[in-house]
Amino acid sequence: MEIKTLLRRYVKNQVNEYFEASPFFCNSSGEYYRQAELGLMRLGAKNKLKLLRKAKVIAFGENEVSKDRSKRWEYMQVEGVSKSLDNVDTEYYDCSEDIGSLMEKFALETGLVKIA
C-alpha cells in the first residue's frame, strides 16, 4: 500500500472521525487547543478552524482555553454548553473539508513524506 494511502487513512481516523468538542475540551487534548488551532491554520483548513473556534467561544467565551483540566471542566458544566457543542460536532462531521488530503499535501510539501 502506498504511503499516501496509509497517511490519509491514519489522519482521517485520528482527526476527522474522533473530534468531538466536549471531550476535546474536557480531556487532556484541551491543553493543546492553541496547537490544534495553529495546525489547522497551517494546513489551510479554514472551515474546520472556524468550527474549532466556534466551539471555543461556546465553551469559554472570550477567555483563553485553560491548560488546567479542572478549570476547563467548570466551563463545560454551564447549562446549554454541551448541547451547543453537540451541534458544532454535527457541523464538523458534515463539513466537506478533507483534513486527510490537506495533511497529505502538507507532508509532501514540507518533505515529511517523499513518494518514491
Short mmCIF file of N, CA and C in Angstrom, two decimals:
data_model
loop_
_atom_site.label_atom_id
_atom_site.label_comp_id
_atom_site.label_asym_id
_atom_site.label_seq_id
_atom_site.Cartn_x
_atom_site.Cartn_y
_atom_site.Cartn_z
N MET A 1 0.85 -1.17 0.00
CA MET A 1 0.00 0.00 0.00
C MET A 1 0.90 1.24 0.00
N GLU A 2 0.52 2.24 -0.75
CA GLU A 2 1.31 3.47 -0.85
C GLU A 2 1.29 4.25 0.47
N ILE A 3 2.39 4.95 0.71
CA ILE A 3 2.49 5.78 1.92
C ILE A 3 1.40 6.84 1.94
N LYS A 4 1.04 7.38 0.76
CA LYS A 4 -0.03 8.37 0.69
C LYS A 4 -1.32 7.81 1.25
N THR A 5 -1.64 6.59 0.87
CA THR A 5 -2.88 5.96 1.31
C THR A 5 -2.85 5.71 2.81
N LEU A 6 -1.73 5.22 3.31
CA LEU A 6 -1.60 4.97 4.74
C LEU A 6 -1.71 6.26 5.54
N LEU A 7 -1.04 7.32 5.07
CA LEU A 7 -1.09 8.61 5.74
C LEU A 7 -2.51 9.14 5.77
N ARG A 8 -3.18 9.07 4.64
CA ARG A 8 -4.55 9.57 4.56
C ARG A 8 -5.48 8.82 5.51
N ARG A 9 -5.34 7.51 5.56
CA ARG A 9 -6.20 6.71 6.45
C ARG A 9 -5.93 7.04 7.90
N TYR A 10 -4.65 7.15 8.27
CA TYR A 10 -4.30 7.46 9.65
C TYR A 10 -4.88 8.81 10.06
N VAL A 11 -4.64 9.80 9.23
CA VAL A 11 -5.10 11.16 9.55
C VAL A 11 -6.61 11.21 9.62
N LYS A 12 -7.27 10.58 8.67
CA LYS A 12 -8.73 10.59 8.68
C LYS A 12 -9.26 9.98 9.97
N ASN A 13 -8.68 8.88 10.39
CA ASN A 13 -9.13 8.23 11.62
C ASN A 13 -8.83 9.08 12.85
N GLN A 14 -7.68 9.70 12.90
CA GLN A 14 -7.27 10.44 14.08
C GLN A 14 -7.95 11.81 14.18
N VAL A 15 -8.14 12.47 13.07
CA VAL A 15 -8.65 13.84 13.11
C VAL A 15 -10.12 13.92 12.77
N ASN A 16 -10.53 13.37 11.69
CA ASN A 16 -11.91 13.54 11.25
C ASN A 16 -12.91 12.75 12.07
N GLU A 17 -12.62 11.50 12.34
CA GLU A 17 -13.64 10.65 12.94
C GLU A 17 -13.72 10.77 14.45
N TYR A 18 -12.69 11.30 15.09
CA TYR A 18 -12.66 11.29 16.54
C TYR A 18 -12.76 12.67 17.18
N PHE A 19 -13.05 13.70 16.42
CA PHE A 19 -13.20 15.02 17.03
C PHE A 19 -14.60 15.16 17.58
N GLU A 20 -14.69 15.44 18.84
CA GLU A 20 -15.94 15.84 19.48
C GLU A 20 -15.56 16.95 20.44
N ALA A 21 -16.23 18.07 20.33
CA ALA A 21 -15.84 19.26 21.07
C ALA A 21 -15.85 19.07 22.58
N SER A 22 -16.91 18.50 23.13
CA SER A 22 -16.97 18.36 24.59
C SER A 22 -15.80 17.54 25.13
N PRO A 23 -15.56 16.32 24.62
CA PRO A 23 -14.41 15.57 25.11
C PRO A 23 -13.08 16.26 24.83
N PHE A 24 -12.96 16.91 23.69
CA PHE A 24 -11.71 17.60 23.36
C PHE A 24 -11.35 18.60 24.44
N PHE A 25 -12.30 19.40 24.87
CA PHE A 25 -12.02 20.42 25.87
C PHE A 25 -11.96 19.85 27.29
N CYS A 26 -12.65 18.74 27.56
CA CYS A 26 -12.67 18.17 28.91
C CYS A 26 -11.46 17.28 29.19
N ASN A 27 -10.97 16.59 28.20
CA ASN A 27 -9.84 15.70 28.47
C ASN A 27 -8.51 16.41 28.21
N SER A 28 -7.44 15.67 28.25
CA SER A 28 -6.11 16.28 28.13
C SER A 28 -5.87 16.95 26.78
N SER A 29 -6.63 16.60 25.76
CA SER A 29 -6.47 17.23 24.45
C SER A 29 -6.70 18.73 24.51
N GLY A 30 -7.57 19.16 25.40
CA GLY A 30 -7.87 20.58 25.54
C GLY A 30 -6.65 21.43 25.85
N GLU A 31 -5.64 20.82 26.46
CA GLU A 31 -4.39 21.53 26.74
C GLU A 31 -3.73 22.01 25.46
N TYR A 32 -4.06 21.36 24.37
CA TYR A 32 -3.40 21.63 23.09
C TYR A 32 -4.30 22.42 22.13
N TYR A 33 -5.25 23.14 22.68
CA TYR A 33 -6.15 23.92 21.83
C TYR A 33 -5.37 24.82 20.88
N ARG A 34 -4.44 25.56 21.41
CA ARG A 34 -3.69 26.52 20.57
C ARG A 34 -2.92 25.80 19.48
N GLN A 35 -2.32 24.65 19.79
CA GLN A 35 -1.59 23.89 18.78
C GLN A 35 -2.55 23.36 17.71
N ALA A 36 -3.73 22.93 18.14
CA ALA A 36 -4.73 22.46 17.16
C ALA A 36 -5.15 23.61 16.26
N GLU A 37 -5.35 24.76 16.85
CA GLU A 37 -5.73 25.95 16.08
C GLU A 37 -4.63 26.31 15.07
N LEU A 38 -3.39 26.35 15.53
CA LEU A 38 -2.27 26.68 14.64
C LEU A 38 -2.08 25.62 13.55
N GLY A 39 -2.29 24.36 13.91
CA GLY A 39 -2.18 23.29 12.92
C GLY A 39 -3.21 23.42 11.81
N LEU A 40 -4.45 23.69 12.19
CA LEU A 40 -5.49 23.87 11.18
C LEU A 40 -5.21 25.09 10.31
N MET A 41 -4.67 26.14 10.93
CA MET A 41 -4.30 27.33 10.16
C MET A 41 -3.21 26.96 9.14
N ARG A 42 -2.19 26.25 9.59
CA ARG A 42 -1.06 25.89 8.73
C ARG A 42 -1.50 25.00 7.57
N LEU A 43 -2.47 24.14 7.83
CA LEU A 43 -2.97 23.25 6.79
C LEU A 43 -3.89 23.97 5.81
N GLY A 44 -4.39 25.12 6.21
CA GLY A 44 -5.35 25.82 5.36
C GLY A 44 -6.76 25.26 5.51
N ALA A 45 -7.03 24.63 6.65
CA ALA A 45 -8.34 24.03 6.92
C ALA A 45 -9.26 25.11 7.49
N LYS A 46 -9.65 26.04 6.66
CA LYS A 46 -10.40 27.21 7.11
C LYS A 46 -11.74 26.87 7.74
N ASN A 47 -12.45 25.93 7.17
CA ASN A 47 -13.77 25.59 7.69
C ASN A 47 -13.68 24.86 9.03
N LYS A 48 -12.76 23.90 9.13
CA LYS A 48 -12.58 23.18 10.39
C LYS A 48 -12.06 24.13 11.47
N LEU A 49 -11.19 25.05 11.10
CA LEU A 49 -10.68 26.06 12.03
C LEU A 49 -11.82 26.93 12.56
N LYS A 50 -12.68 27.34 11.66
CA LYS A 50 -13.83 28.16 12.05
C LYS A 50 -14.70 27.42 13.07
N LEU A 51 -14.90 26.12 12.86
CA LEU A 51 -15.71 25.33 13.78
C LEU A 51 -15.01 25.12 15.12
N LEU A 52 -13.70 24.90 15.10
CA LEU A 52 -12.96 24.78 16.36
C LEU A 52 -13.08 26.06 17.17
N ARG A 53 -12.92 27.19 16.50
CA ARG A 53 -13.03 28.48 17.19
C ARG A 53 -14.45 28.73 17.68
N LYS A 54 -15.43 28.30 16.92
CA LYS A 54 -16.83 28.43 17.33
C LYS A 54 -17.06 27.63 18.61
N ALA A 55 -16.53 26.41 18.66
CA ALA A 55 -16.66 25.58 19.85
C ALA A 55 -15.98 26.23 21.04
N LYS A 56 -14.83 26.83 20.82
CA LYS A 56 -14.10 27.51 21.89
C LYS A 56 -14.93 28.64 22.47
N VAL A 57 -15.54 29.44 21.61
CA VAL A 57 -16.35 30.57 22.06
C VAL A 57 -17.58 30.08 22.82
N ILE A 58 -18.19 29.02 22.36
CA ILE A 58 -19.36 28.46 23.05
C ILE A 58 -18.97 28.04 24.47
N ALA A 59 -17.84 27.38 24.59
CA ALA A 59 -17.44 26.83 25.89
C ALA A 59 -16.78 27.87 26.81
N PHE A 60 -15.98 28.76 26.23
CA PHE A 60 -15.15 29.64 27.06
C PHE A 60 -15.35 31.13 26.81
N GLY A 61 -16.21 31.46 25.87
CA GLY A 61 -16.41 32.87 25.55
C GLY A 61 -15.11 33.46 25.03
N GLU A 62 -14.78 34.64 25.49
CA GLU A 62 -13.55 35.30 25.05
C GLU A 62 -12.35 34.93 25.93
N ASN A 63 -12.57 34.05 26.89
CA ASN A 63 -11.48 33.61 27.78
C ASN A 63 -10.54 32.66 27.03
N GLU A 64 -9.31 32.61 27.49
CA GLU A 64 -8.35 31.64 26.98
C GLU A 64 -8.81 30.23 27.37
N VAL A 65 -8.42 29.24 26.59
CA VAL A 65 -8.68 27.86 26.97
C VAL A 65 -7.58 27.48 27.97
N SER A 66 -7.98 27.24 29.19
CA SER A 66 -7.03 26.95 30.26
C SER A 66 -6.32 25.62 30.02
N LYS A 67 -5.08 25.55 30.41
CA LYS A 67 -4.35 24.28 30.38
C LYS A 67 -4.75 23.41 31.57
N ASP A 68 -5.43 23.99 32.53
CA ASP A 68 -5.89 23.28 33.73
C ASP A 68 -7.21 22.59 33.41
N ARG A 69 -7.18 21.29 33.44
CA ARG A 69 -8.35 20.49 33.07
C ARG A 69 -9.55 20.79 33.96
N SER A 70 -9.34 20.98 35.25
CA SER A 70 -10.46 21.24 36.15
C SER A 70 -11.12 22.58 35.84
N LYS A 71 -10.36 23.55 35.42
CA LYS A 71 -10.94 24.84 35.04
C LYS A 71 -11.76 24.69 33.76
N ARG A 72 -11.23 23.94 32.80
CA ARG A 72 -11.98 23.69 31.56
C ARG A 72 -13.29 22.97 31.89
N TRP A 73 -13.21 22.02 32.80
CA TRP A 73 -14.39 21.24 33.20
C TRP A 73 -15.48 22.15 33.76
N GLU A 74 -15.10 23.14 34.56
CA GLU A 74 -16.07 24.06 35.13
C GLU A 74 -16.84 24.80 34.03
N TYR A 75 -16.14 25.25 33.00
CA TYR A 75 -16.81 25.94 31.89
C TYR A 75 -17.77 25.00 31.17
N MET A 76 -17.40 23.74 31.08
CA MET A 76 -18.21 22.78 30.34
C MET A 76 -19.51 22.44 31.08
N GLN A 77 -19.59 22.74 32.36
CA GLN A 77 -20.77 22.42 33.15
C GLN A 77 -21.88 23.48 33.05
N VAL A 78 -21.60 24.58 32.40
CA VAL A 78 -22.60 25.64 32.24
C VAL A 78 -23.76 25.10 31.40
N GLU A 79 -24.97 25.37 31.84
CA GLU A 79 -26.15 24.86 31.14
C GLU A 79 -26.17 25.30 29.68
N GLY A 80 -26.42 24.34 28.82
CA GLY A 80 -26.54 24.61 27.38
C GLY A 80 -25.25 24.44 26.60
N VAL A 81 -24.12 24.43 27.28
CA VAL A 81 -22.84 24.32 26.57
C VAL A 81 -22.72 22.98 25.84
N SER A 82 -23.02 21.90 26.53
CA SER A 82 -22.88 20.58 25.94
C SER A 82 -23.74 20.42 24.69
N LYS A 83 -24.99 20.85 24.77
CA LYS A 83 -25.91 20.74 23.62
C LYS A 83 -25.41 21.59 22.45
N SER A 84 -24.93 22.79 22.74
CA SER A 84 -24.42 23.66 21.68
C SER A 84 -23.18 23.04 21.03
N LEU A 85 -22.34 22.40 21.84
CA LEU A 85 -21.15 21.76 21.29
C LEU A 85 -21.53 20.54 20.46
N ASP A 86 -22.59 19.85 20.83
CA ASP A 86 -23.07 18.73 20.02
C ASP A 86 -23.45 19.23 18.62
N ASN A 87 -24.06 20.40 18.56
CA ASN A 87 -24.43 20.98 17.27
C ASN A 87 -23.18 21.31 16.44
N VAL A 88 -22.13 21.79 17.09
CA VAL A 88 -20.88 22.07 16.39
C VAL A 88 -20.27 20.76 15.88
N ASP A 89 -20.35 19.71 16.68
CA ASP A 89 -19.86 18.40 16.25
C ASP A 89 -20.54 17.97 14.95
N THR A 90 -21.85 18.15 14.90
CA THR A 90 -22.59 17.80 13.69
C THR A 90 -22.09 18.61 12.49
N GLU A 91 -21.89 19.90 12.69
CA GLU A 91 -21.36 20.75 11.61
C GLU A 91 -19.98 20.27 11.19
N TYR A 92 -19.15 19.89 12.16
CA TYR A 92 -17.79 19.42 11.87
C TYR A 92 -17.83 18.17 10.99
N TYR A 93 -18.68 17.21 11.36
CA TYR A 93 -18.77 15.97 10.59
C TYR A 93 -19.39 16.19 9.21
N ASP A 94 -20.26 17.17 9.10
CA ASP A 94 -20.89 17.48 7.82
C ASP A 94 -19.97 18.31 6.91
N CYS A 95 -18.93 18.89 7.47
CA CYS A 95 -18.01 19.73 6.71
C CYS A 95 -17.26 18.89 5.68
N SER A 96 -17.24 19.34 4.45
CA SER A 96 -16.63 18.57 3.38
C SER A 96 -15.11 18.75 3.28
N GLU A 97 -14.55 19.63 4.09
CA GLU A 97 -13.11 19.85 4.07
C GLU A 97 -12.39 18.56 4.49
N ASP A 98 -11.48 18.10 3.65
CA ASP A 98 -10.81 16.82 3.88
C ASP A 98 -9.45 17.05 4.54
N ILE A 99 -9.41 16.88 5.87
CA ILE A 99 -8.18 17.08 6.62
C ILE A 99 -7.10 16.11 6.15
N GLY A 100 -7.47 14.89 5.83
CA GLY A 100 -6.50 13.90 5.36
C GLY A 100 -5.76 14.37 4.13
N SER A 101 -6.48 14.90 3.17
CA SER A 101 -5.84 15.41 1.94
C SER A 101 -4.98 16.62 2.23
N LEU A 102 -5.45 17.50 3.12
CA LEU A 102 -4.66 18.68 3.47
C LEU A 102 -3.38 18.29 4.19
N MET A 103 -3.46 17.28 5.07
CA MET A 103 -2.26 16.82 5.77
C MET A 103 -1.30 16.12 4.82
N GLU A 104 -1.84 15.37 3.89
CA GLU A 104 -1.00 14.71 2.90
C GLU A 104 -0.25 15.75 2.08
N LYS A 105 -0.96 16.76 1.63
CA LYS A 105 -0.34 17.84 0.86
C LYS A 105 0.76 18.52 1.67
N PHE A 106 0.48 18.82 2.93
CA PHE A 106 1.46 19.44 3.82
C PHE A 106 2.69 18.54 3.98
N ALA A 107 2.46 17.26 4.23
CA ALA A 107 3.57 16.32 4.43
C ALA A 107 4.47 16.26 3.19
N LEU A 108 3.86 16.26 2.03
CA LEU A 108 4.65 16.22 0.79
C LEU A 108 5.39 17.55 0.55
N GLU A 109 4.69 18.65 0.76
CA GLU A 109 5.30 19.97 0.53
C GLU A 109 6.46 20.27 1.47
N THR A 110 6.36 19.79 2.69
CA THR A 110 7.40 20.08 3.68
C THR A 110 8.48 19.01 3.74
N GLY A 111 8.34 17.95 2.97
CA GLY A 111 9.35 16.91 2.95
C GLY A 111 9.21 15.89 4.07
N LEU A 112 8.13 15.93 4.82
CA LEU A 112 7.92 14.93 5.86
C LEU A 112 7.77 13.54 5.27
N VAL A 113 7.20 13.50 4.07
CA VAL A 113 6.98 12.25 3.34
C VAL A 113 7.44 12.47 1.92
N LYS A 114 8.11 11.48 1.38
CA LYS A 114 8.52 11.53 -0.02
C LYS A 114 7.93 10.33 -0.73
N ILE A 115 7.38 10.56 -1.87
CA ILE A 115 6.83 9.48 -2.68
C ILE A 115 7.92 9.02 -3.64
N ALA A 116 8.23 7.74 -3.56
CA ALA A 116 9.30 7.20 -4.42
C ALA A 116 8.81 6.93 -5.81
#
